Coordinates of C-alpha atoms in Angstrom, one line a residue:
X1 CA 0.0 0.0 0.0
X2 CA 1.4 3.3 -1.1
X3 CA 1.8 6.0 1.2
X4 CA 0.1 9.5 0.6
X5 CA 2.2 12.3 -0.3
X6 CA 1.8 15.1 2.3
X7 CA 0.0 18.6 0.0
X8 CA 2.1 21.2 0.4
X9 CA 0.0 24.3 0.4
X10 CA 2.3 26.9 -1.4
X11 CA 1.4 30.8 -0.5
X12 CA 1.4 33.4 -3.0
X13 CA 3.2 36.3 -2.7
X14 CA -0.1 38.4 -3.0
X15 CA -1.6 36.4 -0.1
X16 CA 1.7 37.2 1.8
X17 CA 1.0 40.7 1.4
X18 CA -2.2 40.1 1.6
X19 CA -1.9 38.4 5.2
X20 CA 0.8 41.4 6.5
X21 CA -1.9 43.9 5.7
X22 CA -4.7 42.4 7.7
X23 CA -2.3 41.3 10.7
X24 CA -1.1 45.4 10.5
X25 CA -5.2 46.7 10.2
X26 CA -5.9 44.4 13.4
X27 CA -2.9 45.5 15.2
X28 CA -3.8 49.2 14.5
X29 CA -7.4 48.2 15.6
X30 CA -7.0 46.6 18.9
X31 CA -3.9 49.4 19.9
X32 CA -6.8 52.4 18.6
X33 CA -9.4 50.5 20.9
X34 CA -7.3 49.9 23.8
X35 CA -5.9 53.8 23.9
X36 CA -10.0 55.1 23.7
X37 CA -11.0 52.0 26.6
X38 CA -8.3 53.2 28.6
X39 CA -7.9 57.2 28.1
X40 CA -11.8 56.6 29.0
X41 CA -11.3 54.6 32.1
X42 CA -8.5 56.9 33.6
X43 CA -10.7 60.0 32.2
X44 CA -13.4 58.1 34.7
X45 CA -11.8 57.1 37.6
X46 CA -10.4 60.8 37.4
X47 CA -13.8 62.4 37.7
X48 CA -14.8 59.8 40.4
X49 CA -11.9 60.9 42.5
X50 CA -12.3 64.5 41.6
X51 CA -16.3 64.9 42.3
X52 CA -15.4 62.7 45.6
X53 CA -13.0 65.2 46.6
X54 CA -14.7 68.2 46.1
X55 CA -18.1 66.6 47.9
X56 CA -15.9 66.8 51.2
X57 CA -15.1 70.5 50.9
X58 CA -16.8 73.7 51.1
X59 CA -13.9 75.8 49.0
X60 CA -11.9 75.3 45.6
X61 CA -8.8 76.5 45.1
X62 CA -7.6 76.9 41.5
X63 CA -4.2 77.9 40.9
X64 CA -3.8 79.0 36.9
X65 CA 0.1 79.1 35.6
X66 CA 1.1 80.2 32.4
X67 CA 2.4 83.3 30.3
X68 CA 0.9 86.0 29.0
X69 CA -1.6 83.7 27.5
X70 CA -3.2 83.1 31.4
X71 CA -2.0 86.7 32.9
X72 CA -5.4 88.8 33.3
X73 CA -7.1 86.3 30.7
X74 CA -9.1 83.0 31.5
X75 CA -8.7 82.9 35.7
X76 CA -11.4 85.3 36.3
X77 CA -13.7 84.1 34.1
X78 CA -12.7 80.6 35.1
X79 CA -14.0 81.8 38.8
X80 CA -16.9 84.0 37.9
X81 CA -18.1 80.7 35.7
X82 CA -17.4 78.2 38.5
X83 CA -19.0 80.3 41.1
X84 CA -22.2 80.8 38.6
X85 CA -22.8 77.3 38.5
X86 CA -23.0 75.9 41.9
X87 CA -23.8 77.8 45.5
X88 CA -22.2 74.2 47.8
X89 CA -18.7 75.2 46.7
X90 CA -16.9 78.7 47.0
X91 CA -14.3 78.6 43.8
X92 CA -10.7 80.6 44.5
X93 CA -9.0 81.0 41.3
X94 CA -5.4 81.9 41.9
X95 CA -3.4 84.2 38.6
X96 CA 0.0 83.1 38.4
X97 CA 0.7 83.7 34.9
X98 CA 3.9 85.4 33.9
X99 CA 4.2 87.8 30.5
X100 CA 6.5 86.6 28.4
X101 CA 8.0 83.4 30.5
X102 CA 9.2 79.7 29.6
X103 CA 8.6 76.6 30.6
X104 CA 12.0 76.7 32.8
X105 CA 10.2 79.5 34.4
X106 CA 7.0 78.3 35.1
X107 CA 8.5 75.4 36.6
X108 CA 11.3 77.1 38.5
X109 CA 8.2 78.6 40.7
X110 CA 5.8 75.7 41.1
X111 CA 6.9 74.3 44.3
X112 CA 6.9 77.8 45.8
X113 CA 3.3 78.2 44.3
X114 CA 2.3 74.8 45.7
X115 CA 3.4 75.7 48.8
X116 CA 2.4 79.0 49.2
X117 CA -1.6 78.6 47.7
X118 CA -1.7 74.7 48.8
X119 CA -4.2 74.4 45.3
X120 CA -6.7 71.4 44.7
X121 CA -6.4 72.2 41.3
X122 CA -3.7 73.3 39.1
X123 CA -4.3 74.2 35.0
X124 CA -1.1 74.9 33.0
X125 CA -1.0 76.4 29.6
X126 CA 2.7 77.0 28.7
X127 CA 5.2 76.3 25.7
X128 CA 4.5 79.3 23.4
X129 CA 7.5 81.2 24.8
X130 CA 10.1 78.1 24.4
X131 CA 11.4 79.1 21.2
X132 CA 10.3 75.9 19.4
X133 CA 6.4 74.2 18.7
X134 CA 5.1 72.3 21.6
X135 CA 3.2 70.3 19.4
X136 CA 4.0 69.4 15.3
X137 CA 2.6 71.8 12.5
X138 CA -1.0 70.3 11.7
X139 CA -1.4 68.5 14.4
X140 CA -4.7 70.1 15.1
X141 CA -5.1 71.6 11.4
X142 CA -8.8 71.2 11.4
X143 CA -9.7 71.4 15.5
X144 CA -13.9 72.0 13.9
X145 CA -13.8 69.4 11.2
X146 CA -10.9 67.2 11.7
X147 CA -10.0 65.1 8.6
X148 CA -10.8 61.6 9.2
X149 CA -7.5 60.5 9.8
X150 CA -7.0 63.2 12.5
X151 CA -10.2 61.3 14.6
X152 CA -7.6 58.7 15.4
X153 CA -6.0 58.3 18.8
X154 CA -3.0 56.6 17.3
X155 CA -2.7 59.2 14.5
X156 CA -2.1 61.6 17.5
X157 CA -0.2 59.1 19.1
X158 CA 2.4 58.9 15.9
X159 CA 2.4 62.3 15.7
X160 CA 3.7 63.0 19.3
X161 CA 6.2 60.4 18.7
X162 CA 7.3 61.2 15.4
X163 CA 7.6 65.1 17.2
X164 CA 9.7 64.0 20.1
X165 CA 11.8 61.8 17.9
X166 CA 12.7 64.7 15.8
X167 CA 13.0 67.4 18.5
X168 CA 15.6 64.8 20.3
X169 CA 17.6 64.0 16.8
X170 CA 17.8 68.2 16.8
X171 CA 19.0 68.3 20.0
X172 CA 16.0 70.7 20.9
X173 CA 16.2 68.7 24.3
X174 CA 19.4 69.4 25.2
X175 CA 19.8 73.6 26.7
X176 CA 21.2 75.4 23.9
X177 CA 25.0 75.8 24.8
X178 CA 26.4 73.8 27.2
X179 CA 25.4 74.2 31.2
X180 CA 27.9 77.2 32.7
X181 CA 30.4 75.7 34.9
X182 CA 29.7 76.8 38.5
X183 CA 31.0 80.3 39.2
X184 CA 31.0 81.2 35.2
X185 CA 30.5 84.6 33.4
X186 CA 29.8 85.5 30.2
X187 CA 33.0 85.8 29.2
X188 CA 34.3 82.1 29.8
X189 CA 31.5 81.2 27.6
X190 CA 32.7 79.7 24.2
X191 CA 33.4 82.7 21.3
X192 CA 31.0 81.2 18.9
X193 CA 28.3 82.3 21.5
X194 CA 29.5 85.8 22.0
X195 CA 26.5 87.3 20.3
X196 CA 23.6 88.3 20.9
X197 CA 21.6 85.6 20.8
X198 CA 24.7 82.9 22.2
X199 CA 24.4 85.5 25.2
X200 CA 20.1 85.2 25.6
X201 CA 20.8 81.5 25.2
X202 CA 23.8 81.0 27.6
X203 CA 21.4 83.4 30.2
X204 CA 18.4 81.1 30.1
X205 CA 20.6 77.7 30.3
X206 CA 22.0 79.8 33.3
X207 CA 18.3 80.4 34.3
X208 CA 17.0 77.1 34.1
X209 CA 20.1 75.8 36.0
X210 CA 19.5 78.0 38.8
X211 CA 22.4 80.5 38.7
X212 CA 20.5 83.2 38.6
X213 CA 23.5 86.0 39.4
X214 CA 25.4 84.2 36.2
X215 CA 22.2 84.9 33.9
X216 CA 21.8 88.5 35.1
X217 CA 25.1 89.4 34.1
X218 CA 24.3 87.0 30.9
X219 CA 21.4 89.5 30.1
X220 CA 22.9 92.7 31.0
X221 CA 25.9 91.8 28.3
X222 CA 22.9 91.5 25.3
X223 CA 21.4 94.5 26.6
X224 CA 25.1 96.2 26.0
X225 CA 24.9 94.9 22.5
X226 CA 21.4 95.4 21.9
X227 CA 19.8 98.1 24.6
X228 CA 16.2 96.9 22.6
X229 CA 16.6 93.2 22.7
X230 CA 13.1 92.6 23.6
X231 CA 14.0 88.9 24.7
X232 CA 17.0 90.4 26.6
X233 CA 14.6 92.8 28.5
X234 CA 12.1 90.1 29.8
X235 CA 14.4 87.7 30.4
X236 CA 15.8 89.8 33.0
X237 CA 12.7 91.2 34.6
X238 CA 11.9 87.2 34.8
X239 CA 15.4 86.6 36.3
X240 CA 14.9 89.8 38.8
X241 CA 11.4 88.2 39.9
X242 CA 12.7 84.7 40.4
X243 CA 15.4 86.6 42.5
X244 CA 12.3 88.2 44.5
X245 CA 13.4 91.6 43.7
X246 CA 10.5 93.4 42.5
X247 CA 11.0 96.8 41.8
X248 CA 13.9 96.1 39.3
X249 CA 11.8 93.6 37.3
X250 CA 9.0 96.2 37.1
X251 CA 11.7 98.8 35.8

């Protein structure tokens, strides 16, 4: 009795592709459903904790942070709104938004905020000031009528990856000259950033590292170079308020 000969089952290279495409549409579907199932159980258990919170207190304290953008703009209204709504809970909405500051700023003076206003809420809305897009070009091109594509959490999801890959490959991560030695002035730094803007860039990597002394003297070398260097000028009314002295930063 002759044995069978086993079938080989041969695959064509259009089934292959055919195969690669469905696995990649299913992977794409089940990683599109899990971000909405779990952005919308986080967003849940959120409000749950929030509306819990809030049922055991009489008051609300808001504290708003930001640039020019929050400065005299949404707090009040945010308050005025709050306080509209509901008579069980006495809304405080707290202004701490800074003309013209940087993310470096803003977070140089959140712990101090924290621990001065002692917020249950706090709303950010920084980034414009940082010299570079927080977020890609087009990433919310049609914010009323989205293209289809643009509907898709992992559409944003590539984009913010695709963004952070290319901001680290720029280096737009890294400060923009290389963090001051301790007890550094403008002068040690590097000639190729002897400028004006090397100087307002060597000032705020001296900001965001905490010497503040170094970046004054940073910022008073653009001002010699440029007396109307509008970043200059801000720059060191932000440095002279994270120093506490008042009066100068007004001047």
């Amino acid at each position: 009795m002759q044995k069978k000969k086993p079938v080989s089952v041969r695959t064509t290279l259009r089934q292959k592709a055919a195969l690669i495409i469905f696995g990649l549409c299913l992977s794409m579907f089940l990683l599109e459903a899990g971000l909405r199932v779990g952005g919308f159980v986080l967003l849940s258990v959120q409000e749950y904790r929030n509306r819990a919170s809030l049922r055991q207190k009489s008051t609300c304290r808001i504290l708003c942070l930001g640039e020019s953008t929050t400065l005299n703009q949404y707090p009040a209204l945010l308050e005025k709104e709050l306080n509209k709504r509901t008579e069980k809970i006495k809304f405080s909405v707290i202004d701490k938004g800074i003309s013209g500051a940087n993310t470096s700023v803003i977070l140089a003076q959140l712990e101090s905020n924290l621990d001065k206003y002692h917020p249950e809420i706090v709303i950010t809305m920084m980034g414009i000031n940082d010299g570079h897009p927080s977020q890609p070009p087009g990433f919310f091109t049609h914010p009323d009528n989205p293209r289809f594509f643009e509907t898709f959490r992992i559409h944003k999801l590539a984009m913010l990856l695709w963004a952070h890959m290319k901001s680290k490959a720029a280096g737009e991560h890294r400060p923009l000259v290389a963090e001051p030695a301790a007890g550094s002035s403008p002068e040690q730094i590097p000639v190729k950033a002897i400028d004006e803007k090397g100087l307002c860039d060597a000032a705020q990597a001296y900001q965001k590292g905490g010497k503040l002394s170094q970046a004054e003297e940073a910022f008073k070398e653009v001002l010699k170079i440029n007396p109307d260097s509008l970043r200059a000028n801000i720059g060191l009314g932000l440095n002279y308020r994270l120093q506490r002295e008042e009066s100068k930063a007004v001047d």
